[in-house]
Tab-separated table of C-alpha atoms in Angstrom:
chain	number	residue	atom	x	y	z
O	1	MET	CA	44.234	-65.506	-63.332
O	2	ASP	CA	41.683	-63.562	-61.293
O	3	GLU	CA	43.228	-62.428	-58.001
O	4	LYS	CA	39.993	-63.393	-56.266
O	5	ASN	CA	40.757	-67.021	-57.043
O	6	ILE	CA	44.370	-67.012	-55.859
O	7	TYR	CA	44.504	-68.251	-52.288
O	8	LEU	CA	47.546	-67.191	-50.276
O	9	CYS	CA	46.390	-68.703	-46.976
O	10	ARG	CA	44.338	-71.840	-47.480
O	11	CYS	CA	43.456	-72.341	-43.806
O	12	GLU	CA	41.816	-68.939	-43.557
O	13	ASN	CA	40.751	-68.377	-47.192
O	14	PHE	CA	42.846	-65.252	-47.633
O	15	THR	CA	43.195	-64.287	-51.298
O	16	LEU	CA	45.610	-62.139	-53.270
O	17	LYS	CA	42.719	-59.786	-54.024
O	18	GLU	CA	42.078	-59.287	-50.304
O	19	LEU	CA	45.790	-58.684	-49.707
O	20	HIS	CA	45.914	-56.051	-52.441
O	21	ASP	CA	42.778	-54.376	-51.056
O	22	LEU	CA	44.461	-54.059	-47.643
O	23	LEU	CA	47.696	-52.760	-49.176
O	24	ASP	CA	45.739	-50.272	-51.314
O	25	SER	CA	44.010	-49.013	-48.145
O	26	GLY	CA	47.436	-48.095	-46.726
O	27	ILE	CA	47.936	-51.053	-44.381
O	28	THR	CA	51.381	-52.309	-45.367
O	29	SER	CA	52.658	-53.896	-42.137
O	30	MET	CA	52.517	-57.680	-42.437
O	31	GLU	CA	51.907	-57.954	-38.696
O	32	GLU	CA	48.806	-55.797	-39.169
O	33	ILE	CA	47.737	-57.641	-42.323
O	34	LYS	CA	47.923	-60.929	-40.395
O	35	ARG	CA	45.634	-59.602	-37.678
O	36	LEU	CA	43.081	-58.071	-40.027
O	37	SER	CA	42.941	-60.931	-42.528
O	38	ARG	CA	43.708	-63.914	-40.247
O	39	GLY	CA	46.231	-65.000	-42.888
O	40	THR	CA	48.867	-67.275	-41.208
O	41	MET	CA	46.568	-67.788	-38.184
O	42	GLY	CA	45.090	-71.160	-39.165
O	43	PRO	CA	45.979	-74.711	-38.127
O	44	CYS	CA	49.102	-74.818	-40.332
O	45	GLN	CA	50.485	-71.913	-38.289
O	46	GLY	CA	51.521	-70.013	-41.395
O	47	LYS	CA	53.965	-72.673	-42.454
O	48	THR	CA	52.620	-72.763	-46.011
O	49	CYS	CA	51.497	-69.163	-46.473
O	50	ARG	CA	53.763	-66.875	-44.469
O	51	ASP	CA	56.470	-66.578	-47.077
O	52	LEU	CA	53.938	-66.341	-49.916
O	53	ILE	CA	52.180	-63.409	-48.268
O	54	ALA	CA	55.494	-61.731	-47.391
O	55	LYS	CA	56.666	-62.107	-50.992
O	56	GLU	CA	53.517	-60.479	-52.381
O	57	ILE	CA	53.829	-57.597	-49.906
O	58	ALA	CA	57.481	-57.146	-50.904
O	59	ILE	CA	56.557	-57.060	-54.602
O	60	TYR	CA	53.795	-54.516	-53.966
O	61	LEU	CA	56.066	-52.248	-51.904
O	62	ASN	CA	59.056	-52.808	-54.167
O	63	LYS	CA	61.111	-53.951	-51.179
O	64	SER	CA	63.127	-57.032	-50.410
O	65	MET	CA	61.524	-59.748	-48.285
O	66	SER	CA	64.008	-59.095	-45.491
O	67	GLU	CA	62.467	-55.627	-45.064
O	68	ILE	CA	58.983	-57.045	-44.400
O	69	ASP	CA	57.860	-57.320	-40.755
O	70	MET	CA	57.085	-61.026	-40.840
O	71	PRO	CA	55.110	-62.350	-37.860
O	72	THR	CA	56.671	-64.898	-35.569
O	73	TYR	CA	55.738	-68.583	-35.676
O	74	ARG	CA	53.795	-69.435	-32.557
O	75	ALA	CA	53.714	-72.668	-30.594
O	76	PRO	CA	52.679	-75.444	-31.036
O	77	VAL	CA	54.308	-76.900	-34.126
O	78	LYS	CA	51.314	-79.203	-34.542
O	79	PRO	CA	47.839	-78.870	-32.997
O	80	ILE	CA	47.489	-80.895	-29.763
O	81	LYS	CA	44.346	-82.008	-27.935
O	82	LEU	CA	43.734	-80.138	-24.664
O	83	GLY	CA	42.937	-83.429	-22.911
O	84	GLU	CA	46.388	-84.729	-23.764
O	85	ILE	CA	48.053	-81.660	-22.298
O	86	ALA	CA	45.819	-81.582	-19.222
O	87	GLY	CA	47.052	-85.062	-18.307
O	88	GLY	CA	50.526	-83.615	-17.823
O	89	ASP	CA	53.134	-86.139	-16.639
O	90	LYS	CA	50.532	-88.906	-16.572
O	91	ASN	CA	50.752	-89.014	-20.363
O	92	ALA	CA	54.506	-89.382	-20.411
L	1	MET	CA	56.776	-37.135	-40.105
L	2	ARG	CA	55.483	-33.753	-38.950
L	3	LYS	CA	58.010	-31.476	-37.241
L	4	SER	CA	55.486	-30.156	-34.776
L	5	ALA	CA	52.115	-31.183	-33.403
L	6	ASP	CA	49.384	-29.812	-31.150
L	7	VAL	CA	49.108	-33.204	-29.466
L	8	VAL	CA	51.405	-36.236	-29.484
L	9	ILE	CA	49.797	-39.505	-28.399
L	10	ILE	CA	52.172	-42.266	-27.327
L	11	GLY	CA	50.765	-45.735	-27.932
L	12	GLY	CA	48.959	-47.321	-30.875
L	13	GLY	CA	46.642	-49.647	-28.978
L	14	SER	CA	42.907	-49.281	-28.684
L	15	LEU	CA	43.256	-46.495	-26.106
L	16	GLY	CA	45.734	-44.349	-28.029
L	17	CYS	CA	43.753	-44.739	-31.249
L	18	SER	CA	40.488	-43.957	-29.451
L	19	VAL	CA	41.945	-40.806	-27.892
L	20	ALA	CA	43.239	-39.758	-31.337
L	21	TYR	CA	39.848	-40.359	-32.942
L	22	ASN	CA	37.909	-38.550	-30.228
L	23	LEU	CA	40.269	-35.550	-30.227
L	24	ALA	CA	40.030	-35.317	-34.021
L	25	LYS	CA	36.240	-35.415	-33.758
L	26	LYS	CA	36.466	-32.454	-31.367
L	27	GLY	CA	38.256	-30.500	-34.079
L	28	TYR	CA	41.898	-30.934	-33.070
L	29	LYS	CA	43.814	-30.596	-36.316
L	30	ASN	CA	47.432	-31.467	-35.751
L	31	ILE	CA	47.678	-34.784	-33.914
L	32	VAL	CA	50.495	-37.297	-34.218
L	33	LEU	CA	50.170	-40.827	-32.814
L	34	LEU	CA	53.408	-42.745	-32.227
L	35	GLU	CA	53.534	-46.536	-32.026
L	36	ARG	CA	56.710	-48.444	-31.187
L	37	LYS	CA	55.744	-51.433	-33.356
L	38	TYR	CA	52.490	-52.029	-35.257
L	39	LEU	CA	48.966	-51.008	-34.211
L	40	SER	CA	47.521	-53.267	-31.485
L	41	SER	CA	50.923	-54.895	-30.869
L	42	GLY	CA	50.878	-54.265	-27.109
L	43	SER	CA	48.075	-55.333	-24.784
L	44	THR	CA	45.094	-54.691	-27.061
L	45	GLY	CA	45.946	-57.257	-29.726
L	46	ARG	CA	46.808	-59.895	-27.145
L	47	CYS	CA	43.743	-59.572	-24.924
L	48	GLY	CA	40.881	-61.980	-24.361
L	49	ALA	CA	38.520	-59.955	-26.574
L	50	GLY	CA	35.826	-59.813	-23.922
L	51	ILE	CA	33.469	-56.954	-23.163
L	52	ARG	CA	32.279	-56.937	-19.593
L	53	GLN	CA	30.111	-54.622	-17.531
L	54	MET	CA	29.863	-56.674	-14.346
L	55	TRP	CA	32.366	-54.705	-12.293
L	56	GLY	CA	32.563	-53.797	-8.637
L	57	THR	CA	33.235	-50.061	-8.735
L	58	GLU	CA	30.895	-47.368	-10.039
L	59	MET	CA	33.439	-45.905	-12.437
L	60	ASN	CA	34.378	-49.259	-13.963
L	61	CYS	CA	30.664	-50.005	-14.416
L	62	LEU	CA	29.874	-46.598	-15.892
L	63	ILE	CA	32.819	-46.526	-18.287
L	64	SER	CA	32.175	-50.080	-19.484
L	65	ARG	CA	28.437	-49.411	-19.846
L	66	GLY	CA	29.101	-46.303	-21.940
L	67	SER	CA	31.706	-48.152	-23.996
L	68	ALA	CA	29.328	-51.031	-24.775
L	69	GLU	CA	26.904	-48.469	-26.225
L	70	MET	CA	29.625	-46.833	-28.321
L	71	PHE	CA	30.934	-50.169	-29.661
L	72	LYS	CA	27.523	-50.701	-31.291
L	73	THR	CA	28.069	-47.868	-33.737
L	74	LEU	CA	31.870	-47.564	-33.987
L	75	GLY	CA	32.311	-49.719	-37.108
L	76	GLU	CA	29.678	-47.848	-39.068
L	77	GLU	CA	30.565	-44.398	-37.745
L	78	THR	CA	34.204	-44.723	-38.833
L	79	GLY	CA	33.395	-46.423	-42.152
L	80	PHE	CA	35.521	-49.414	-41.119
L	81	GLY	CA	32.723	-51.982	-41.177
L	82	ASP	CA	31.959	-54.895	-38.850
L	83	ILE	CA	34.064	-55.006	-35.670
L	84	GLU	CA	32.426	-58.266	-34.517
L	85	PHE	CA	30.640	-56.884	-31.477
L	86	ARG	CA	28.471	-59.716	-30.134
L	87	GLN	CA	26.462	-59.277	-26.933
L	88	SER	CA	26.619	-62.976	-26.196
L	89	GLY	CA	27.026	-62.537	-22.449
L	90	TYR	CA	29.470	-63.212	-19.627
L	91	LEU	CA	28.952	-66.117	-17.279
L	92	LEU	CA	30.944	-65.618	-14.066
L	93	THR	CA	31.125	-68.783	-11.996
L	94	THR	CA	32.034	-69.089	-8.328
L	95	TYR	CA	33.037	-72.128	-6.311
L	96	ASP	CA	33.208	-70.404	-2.954
L	97	PRO	CA	30.283	-68.891	-0.973
L	98	LYS	CA	32.463	-65.945	0.127
L	99	GLN	CA	33.188	-65.104	-3.483
L	100	THR	CA	29.472	-65.368	-4.244
L	101	GLU	CA	28.675	-62.901	-1.458
L	102	ARG	CA	31.240	-60.460	-2.798
L	103	LEU	CA	29.835	-60.619	-6.312
L	104	LYS	CA	26.297	-60.249	-4.956
L	105	LYS	CA	27.333	-56.920	-3.474
L	106	ASN	CA	28.653	-55.880	-6.892
L	107	LEU	CA	25.194	-56.594	-8.342
L	108	LEU	CA	23.774	-53.756	-6.223
L	109	ILE	CA	26.162	-51.283	-7.841
L	110	GLN	CA	25.526	-52.732	-11.303
L	111	HIS	CA	21.733	-52.559	-10.944
L	112	LYS	CA	21.853	-48.975	-9.690
L	113	LEU	CA	23.669	-48.091	-12.923
L	114	GLY	CA	21.315	-49.991	-15.218
L	115	ILE	CA	23.481	-53.031	-15.948
L	116	PRO	CA	21.143	-56.039	-16.501
L	117	SER	CA	23.203	-58.632	-14.586
L	118	HIS	CA	21.753	-61.291	-12.318
L	119	MET	CA	22.700	-64.158	-10.056
L	120	ILE	CA	21.728	-67.643	-11.200
L	121	THR	CA	21.974	-71.191	-9.886
L	122	PRO	CA	24.432	-73.743	-11.317
L	123	GLN	CA	21.411	-75.445	-12.929
L	124	GLU	CA	20.480	-72.208	-14.689
L	125	ALA	CA	24.097	-71.803	-15.778
L	126	LYS	CA	23.772	-75.171	-17.475
L	127	GLU	CA	20.777	-73.899	-19.421
L	128	ILE	CA	22.993	-71.125	-20.822
L	129	VAL	CA	26.062	-73.309	-21.434
L	130	PRO	CA	24.798	-76.936	-21.533
L	131	PHE	CA	28.243	-78.516	-21.279
L	132	VAL	CA	29.540	-76.447	-18.354
L	133	ASN	CA	30.638	-78.596	-15.409
L	134	THR	CA	28.704	-77.608	-12.281
L	135	ASP	CA	30.628	-79.876	-9.860
L	136	GLY	CA	31.380	-77.775	-6.811
L	137	MET	CA	29.924	-74.645	-8.394
L	138	ASP	CA	28.295	-72.401	-5.802
L	139	ALA	CA	26.564	-69.894	-8.062
L	140	ALA	CA	26.950	-67.965	-11.285
L	141	PHE	CA	26.367	-64.439	-12.491
L	142	PHE	CA	25.193	-63.599	-15.975
L	143	CYS	CA	24.881	-60.439	-18.042
L	144	GLN	CA	23.583	-60.863	-21.586
L	145	GLU	CA	24.813	-57.424	-22.671
L	146	ASP	CA	28.442	-58.358	-22.049
L	147	GLY	CA	30.203	-60.247	-24.797
L	148	HIS	CA	32.882	-60.242	-27.453
L	149	ILE	CA	34.522	-57.821	-29.838
L	150	ASN	CA	37.458	-58.140	-32.244
L	151	PRO	CA	40.355	-56.130	-30.736
L	152	PHE	CA	42.254	-55.762	-34.024
L	153	LYS	CA	39.277	-54.532	-36.003
L	154	THR	CA	38.268	-52.182	-33.195
L	155	THR	CA	41.733	-50.614	-33.043
L	156	PHE	CA	41.829	-50.215	-36.817
L	157	ALA	CA	38.338	-48.696	-36.801
L	158	PHE	CA	39.551	-46.038	-34.346
L	159	ALA	CA	42.711	-45.568	-36.427
L	160	LYS	CA	40.788	-45.219	-39.668
L	161	GLY	CA	38.398	-42.736	-38.099
L	162	ALA	CA	41.361	-40.740	-36.778
L	163	GLN	CA	43.331	-40.807	-40.034
L	164	ASP	CA	40.306	-39.765	-42.082
L	165	LEU	CA	40.130	-36.697	-39.826
L	166	GLY	CA	43.804	-35.846	-40.368
L	167	VAL	CA	45.665	-37.663	-37.580
L	168	GLU	CA	49.158	-38.833	-38.569
L	169	ILE	CA	49.921	-42.355	-37.303
L	170	ILE	CA	53.559	-43.409	-37.311
L	171	ARG	CA	54.392	-47.077	-36.793
L	172	TYR	CA	57.709	-48.646	-35.799
L	173	ASN	CA	58.841	-45.431	-34.201
L	174	PRO	CA	59.630	-45.768	-30.488
L	175	VAL	CA	59.717	-42.661	-28.319
L	176	THR	CA	63.158	-42.282	-26.773
L	177	ASP	CA	62.723	-39.107	-24.736
L	178	ILE	CA	60.398	-36.272	-23.804
L	179	LYS	CA	61.974	-32.853	-23.346
L	180	TYR	CA	60.485	-30.473	-20.813
L	181	ASN	CA	61.356	-27.279	-19.042
L	182	GLY	CA	59.826	-26.741	-15.617
L	183	ARG	CA	56.136	-27.546	-16.026
L	184	LYS	CA	56.168	-27.240	-19.825
L	185	ILE	CA	56.705	-30.070	-22.302
L	186	THR	CA	58.686	-28.861	-25.323
L	187	SER	CA	59.157	-31.891	-27.578
L	188	VAL	CA	58.960	-35.635	-28.034
L	189	VAL	CA	62.088	-37.360	-29.318
L	190	THR	CA	61.638	-40.496	-31.424
L	191	GLU	CA	63.929	-42.819	-33.330
L	192	GLN	CA	62.838	-41.044	-36.513
L	193	GLY	CA	63.357	-37.515	-35.203
L	194	GLU	CA	61.969	-34.864	-32.892
L	195	ILE	CA	58.429	-33.453	-32.817
L	196	LEU	CA	57.860	-30.091	-31.164
L	197	THR	CA	54.777	-30.174	-28.956
L	198	ASP	CA	53.557	-29.010	-25.568
L	199	THR	CA	50.961	-31.758	-25.108
L	200	VAL	CA	51.545	-35.476	-24.618
L	201	VAL	CA	49.057	-38.277	-24.001
L	202	ASN	CA	50.527	-41.335	-22.304
L	203	ALA	CA	48.573	-44.288	-23.712
L	204	ALA	CA	51.587	-46.565	-23.628
L	205	GLY	CA	49.942	-49.348	-21.629
L	206	ALA	CA	52.564	-51.802	-20.386
L	207	TRP	CA	55.269	-49.239	-21.191
L	208	CYS	CA	53.540	-46.330	-19.409
L	209	LYS	CA	56.127	-46.296	-16.623
L	210	ASN	CA	58.946	-45.878	-19.146
L	211	VAL	CA	57.162	-42.877	-20.650
L	212	GLY	CA	56.572	-41.461	-17.179
L	213	LYS	CA	60.278	-41.699	-16.367
L	214	MET	CA	61.030	-39.495	-19.398
L	215	VAL	CA	59.280	-36.629	-17.597
L	216	GLY	CA	60.625	-37.557	-14.166
L	217	LEU	CA	57.432	-39.202	-12.927
L	218	SER	CA	56.871	-42.591	-11.361
L	219	HIS	CA	53.548	-44.160	-12.342
L	220	PRO	CA	52.278	-46.885	-9.985
L	221	VAL	CA	51.419	-49.342	-12.762
L	222	GLU	CA	53.041	-52.737	-13.225
L	223	PRO	CA	52.722	-55.073	-16.209
L	224	GLU	CA	51.386	-58.527	-15.318
L	225	ARG	CA	51.843	-61.230	-17.933
L	226	HIS	CA	48.767	-63.125	-19.071
L	227	GLN	CA	48.883	-65.998	-21.508
L	228	ILE	CA	46.198	-67.138	-23.893
L	229	LEU	CA	45.691	-70.072	-26.203
L	230	ILE	CA	43.172	-70.639	-28.962
L	231	THR	CA	41.807	-73.890	-30.362
L	232	GLU	CA	40.888	-74.991	-33.835
L	233	PRO	CA	37.552	-73.525	-35.016
L	234	LEU	CA	34.408	-75.474	-34.160
L	235	GLU	CA	30.766	-74.937	-34.964
L	236	SER	CA	29.296	-72.180	-32.802
L	237	SER	CA	28.172	-73.832	-29.577
L	238	MET	CA	28.943	-71.499	-26.664
L	239	GLY	CA	27.560	-67.977	-26.438
L	240	PRO	CA	29.026	-66.326	-23.342
L	241	MET	CA	32.507	-65.862	-21.977
L	242	VAL	CA	32.868	-68.345	-19.101
L	243	MET	CA	34.947	-66.739	-16.392
L	244	SER	CA	35.865	-68.473	-13.179
L	245	PHE	CA	37.236	-66.679	-10.157
L	246	ALA	CA	38.337	-69.997	-8.659
L	247	HIS	CA	40.436	-70.775	-11.738
L	248	ASP	CA	41.408	-67.165	-12.476
L	249	SER	CA	40.565	-67.957	-16.074
L	250	TYR	CA	38.358	-66.871	-18.980
L	251	ILE	CA	37.145	-68.982	-21.891
L	252	GLN	CA	35.059	-67.893	-24.854
L	253	GLN	CA	34.262	-69.141	-28.318
L	254	VAL	CA	35.029	-66.324	-30.720
L	255	PRO	CA	32.944	-65.736	-33.881
L	256	HIS	CA	35.653	-67.423	-35.956
L	257	GLY	CA	34.895	-70.643	-34.043
L	258	GLY	CA	38.020	-71.142	-31.936
L	259	PHE	CA	37.833	-71.360	-28.152
L	260	LEU	CA	40.064	-68.644	-26.730
L	261	MET	CA	41.178	-69.081	-23.131
L	262	GLY	CA	43.641	-67.467	-20.822
L	263	TYR	CA	44.840	-66.637	-17.357
L	264	GLY	CA	47.710	-64.890	-15.632
L	265	ASN	CA	49.732	-66.123	-12.704
L	266	PRO	CA	49.587	-63.243	-10.194
L	267	ASN	CA	52.709	-64.539	-8.425
L	268	GLU	CA	54.986	-63.928	-11.395
L	269	PRO	CA	57.451	-61.068	-11.132
L	270	LYS	CA	55.896	-57.930	-12.649
L	271	ARG	CA	57.706	-57.107	-15.849
L	272	ILE	CA	57.240	-57.026	-19.594
L	273	ASN	CA	57.592	-60.592	-20.802
L	274	PHE	CA	56.179	-61.735	-24.130
L	275	ASN	CA	57.433	-65.302	-23.827
L	276	HIS	CA	54.884	-68.062	-23.594
L	277	GLY	CA	55.445	-71.208	-21.589
L	278	TRP	CA	54.643	-74.868	-21.234
L	279	GLU	CA	53.502	-74.450	-17.610
L	280	PHE	CA	50.694	-72.194	-18.780
L	281	LEU	CA	49.548	-74.743	-21.342
L	282	GLU	CA	49.285	-77.546	-18.839
L	283	GLN	CA	47.502	-75.426	-16.235
L	284	MET	CA	45.171	-73.791	-18.740
L	285	ALA	CA	44.285	-77.127	-20.325
L	286	GLN	CA	43.442	-78.516	-16.870
L	287	LYS	CA	41.282	-75.494	-16.013
L	288	ALA	CA	39.488	-75.693	-19.360
L	289	VAL	CA	38.868	-79.445	-19.314
L	290	PHE	CA	37.515	-79.177	-15.757
L	291	GLN	CA	35.113	-76.350	-16.560
L	292	LEU	CA	34.120	-77.467	-20.062
L	293	PRO	CA	34.907	-81.210	-20.290
L	294	ILE	CA	34.007	-81.462	-23.998
L	295	LEU	CA	37.099	-79.413	-24.784
L	296	LYS	CA	39.343	-82.407	-23.999
L	297	ASP	CA	39.209	-83.600	-27.607
L	298	VAL	CA	39.686	-80.134	-29.118
L	299	ARG	CA	43.122	-79.215	-30.409
L	300	PHE	CA	44.793	-75.967	-29.508
L	301	VAL	CA	46.565	-74.286	-32.410
L	302	ARG	CA	48.285	-71.209	-31.033
L	303	GLN	CA	49.408	-69.511	-27.842
L	304	TRP	CA	50.784	-66.096	-26.976
L	305	ALA	CA	51.400	-63.711	-24.068
L	306	GLY	CA	50.449	-60.122	-23.279
L	307	HIS	CA	50.002	-57.883	-20.261
L	308	TYR	CA	47.491	-56.437	-17.868
L	309	GLU	CA	48.647	-53.121	-16.497
L	310	ILE	CA	47.994	-53.423	-12.786
L	311	SER	CA	47.156	-50.241	-10.888
L	312	PRO	CA	46.932	-50.285	-7.078
L	313	ASP	CA	43.121	-50.218	-7.127
L	314	GLY	CA	42.302	-51.958	-10.429
L	315	GLN	CA	40.783	-48.815	-11.922
L	316	PRO	CA	41.991	-46.736	-14.891
L	317	ILE	CA	44.251	-43.718	-14.420
L	318	LEU	CA	42.940	-40.797	-16.435
L	319	GLY	CA	43.633	-37.121	-16.995
L	320	PRO	CA	46.341	-34.593	-16.119
L	321	VAL	CA	49.061	-34.871	-13.478
L	322	PRO	CA	49.893	-32.277	-10.795
L	323	GLU	CA	53.605	-31.938	-11.634
L	324	LEU	CA	53.452	-31.026	-15.337
L	325	ASP	CA	51.169	-29.117	-17.723
L	326	ASN	CA	49.452	-30.898	-20.616
L	327	TYR	CA	50.705	-34.377	-19.743
L	328	ILE	CA	47.623	-36.557	-19.930
L	329	MET	CA	47.357	-40.130	-18.742
L	330	ALA	CA	45.082	-42.560	-20.580
L	331	LEU	CA	45.670	-45.908	-18.903
L	332	GLY	CA	42.997	-48.583	-18.762
L	333	CYS	CA	44.843	-50.717	-16.242
L	334	GLY	CA	43.995	-54.268	-17.161
L	335	LYS	CA	40.875	-53.590	-19.174
L	336	GLY	CA	41.750	-50.657	-21.412
L	337	PHE	CA	40.492	-52.349	-24.533
L	338	MET	CA	36.951	-52.877	-23.326
L	339	LEU	CA	36.852	-49.362	-21.877
L	340	SER	CA	38.522	-47.699	-24.862
L	341	PRO	CA	35.571	-45.898	-26.519
L	342	MET	CA	34.498	-44.133	-23.339
L	343	ILE	CA	38.027	-43.382	-22.108
L	344	GLY	CA	38.853	-41.785	-25.482
L	345	LYS	CA	35.748	-39.653	-25.246
L	346	LEU	CA	36.369	-38.620	-21.627
L	347	ILE	CA	40.014	-37.723	-22.278
L	348	ALA	CA	39.054	-35.643	-25.323
L	349	GLU	CA	36.400	-33.797	-23.304
L	350	LYS	CA	38.866	-33.145	-20.497
L	351	MET	CA	41.578	-31.886	-22.872
L	352	ALA	CA	39.101	-29.610	-24.663
L	353	GLY	CA	38.191	-28.045	-21.296
L	354	GLU	CA	34.621	-29.300	-21.470
L	355	GLU	CA	32.563	-30.789	-18.703
L	356	THR	CA	33.259	-34.521	-18.861
L	357	SER	CA	30.391	-37.009	-19.358
L	358	LEU	CA	31.552	-38.861	-16.225
L	359	PRO	CA	33.426	-37.452	-13.209
L	360	ILE	CA	36.876	-38.616	-14.290
L	361	ASP	CA	38.728	-36.443	-11.806
L	362	ILE	CA	38.226	-39.228	-9.253
L	363	LEU	CA	40.379	-41.409	-11.519
L	364	SER	CA	43.235	-38.909	-11.528
L	365	ILE	CA	46.643	-40.217	-10.494
L	366	GLU	CA	46.402	-37.887	-7.482
L	367	ARG	CA	44.103	-40.397	-5.775
L	368	PHE	CA	47.090	-42.564	-4.869
L	369	ALA	CA	48.872	-39.759	-3.018
L	370	LYS	CA	45.652	-38.831	-1.247
L	371	GLY	CA	44.871	-42.466	-0.435
L	372	GLU	CA	41.391	-42.189	-2.014
L	373	LEU	CA	41.309	-45.670	-3.470
L	374	ILE	CA	38.165	-47.547	-4.358
L	375	VAL	CA	39.454	-51.027	-4.987
L	376	GLU	CA	38.104	-53.146	-7.852
L	377	THR	CA	38.225	-56.737	-6.693
L	378	GLY	CA	36.722	-58.317	-9.778
L	379	VAL	CA	39.744	-58.424	-12.094
L	380	VAL	CA	40.490	-61.851	-13.558
């Protein structure tokens, strides 16, 4: 299958082709790849794509996944409306 | 890793990478840049991504003005491509006549230096951002040539430009010590080994004090935590960064579509702290929903924390120090990212012994000992 059509991060439309282009350019840190591609930065918070991207980086670098600098998961677990948070205790 | 270098730059944020790029452009051949984690992992990659020229001191205005010009061509010049520079403006709002008077005085400095800022009424602010809440608003200040830029892409553009000219960039390699003898630096010790050099640039941002201690110096710069959140992407509907002095906050819609907003609590203890908290969320959401009520139904998707490096006068600290030879400070102090092109250029000029494009000696660290402070009051 064409790498252009393989989506690693569906929220941000980040493909395997784009990942390989970044790796070929010498950018091999996953933290850096996240910030340049936006992969893992969408509404799902990387919960579907983080491991997929890490695995592809590990294959490319011939390393184990534990050696990849995987980005942290950030809060919140699920997107929340600002109005609901702004209400503070009144919403409790 | 090279065993020796003509220059070792400590810090892989926008400032360190800009200094590396500008030195390489001057013809420096053997430069090593050391980053403790990944590029842009410190303050640069966590900042609000704003570009602002409406400052209150001449040097802040001049450096930001020059930087805005250089941002226009950086992506193309380095072969990196688009760095998302958008001159979509800054809208500074005030809710207090005293604050308005203070910012009006800043306009005089800005106009003298060619910055096209102006004061507007709350009604005019509404014409620029139709859904801004003008309740209690006293006045606003607007500069169309301020705006947004992508901090990651900018840092990588500098890094690419530098690497293409022979700079070695080493990631995940913290500096553990700097060896020196009298006034002379002899080497930089890192986790991956030692590099012989007599010249060090401190572009370590929030960690600049730690680097200073390695050469027996105490730098008067403290890290202040700021937190930011970003919402889900929406159709483009707000051009400028909306910054409120009353709320100590900044809100902008980035090209990707998300609304990015942040503030820092100045009463927090000054230290490096990357944790993000619930208190911030509640306060930020309240500030945002007050200023831009339509945001109440928008979901936030991510939050993080980073640092402003606070200097006693809110201005950068640039150039050599009196105690040591070839130890160069390149600290933006709370706005290093937006000043990075010009600071890189000025530092490179200074190190090459050339006449600098702006009189950076007044931003030397010696000003604190001499008491020659010109305080910037417009930091949010």
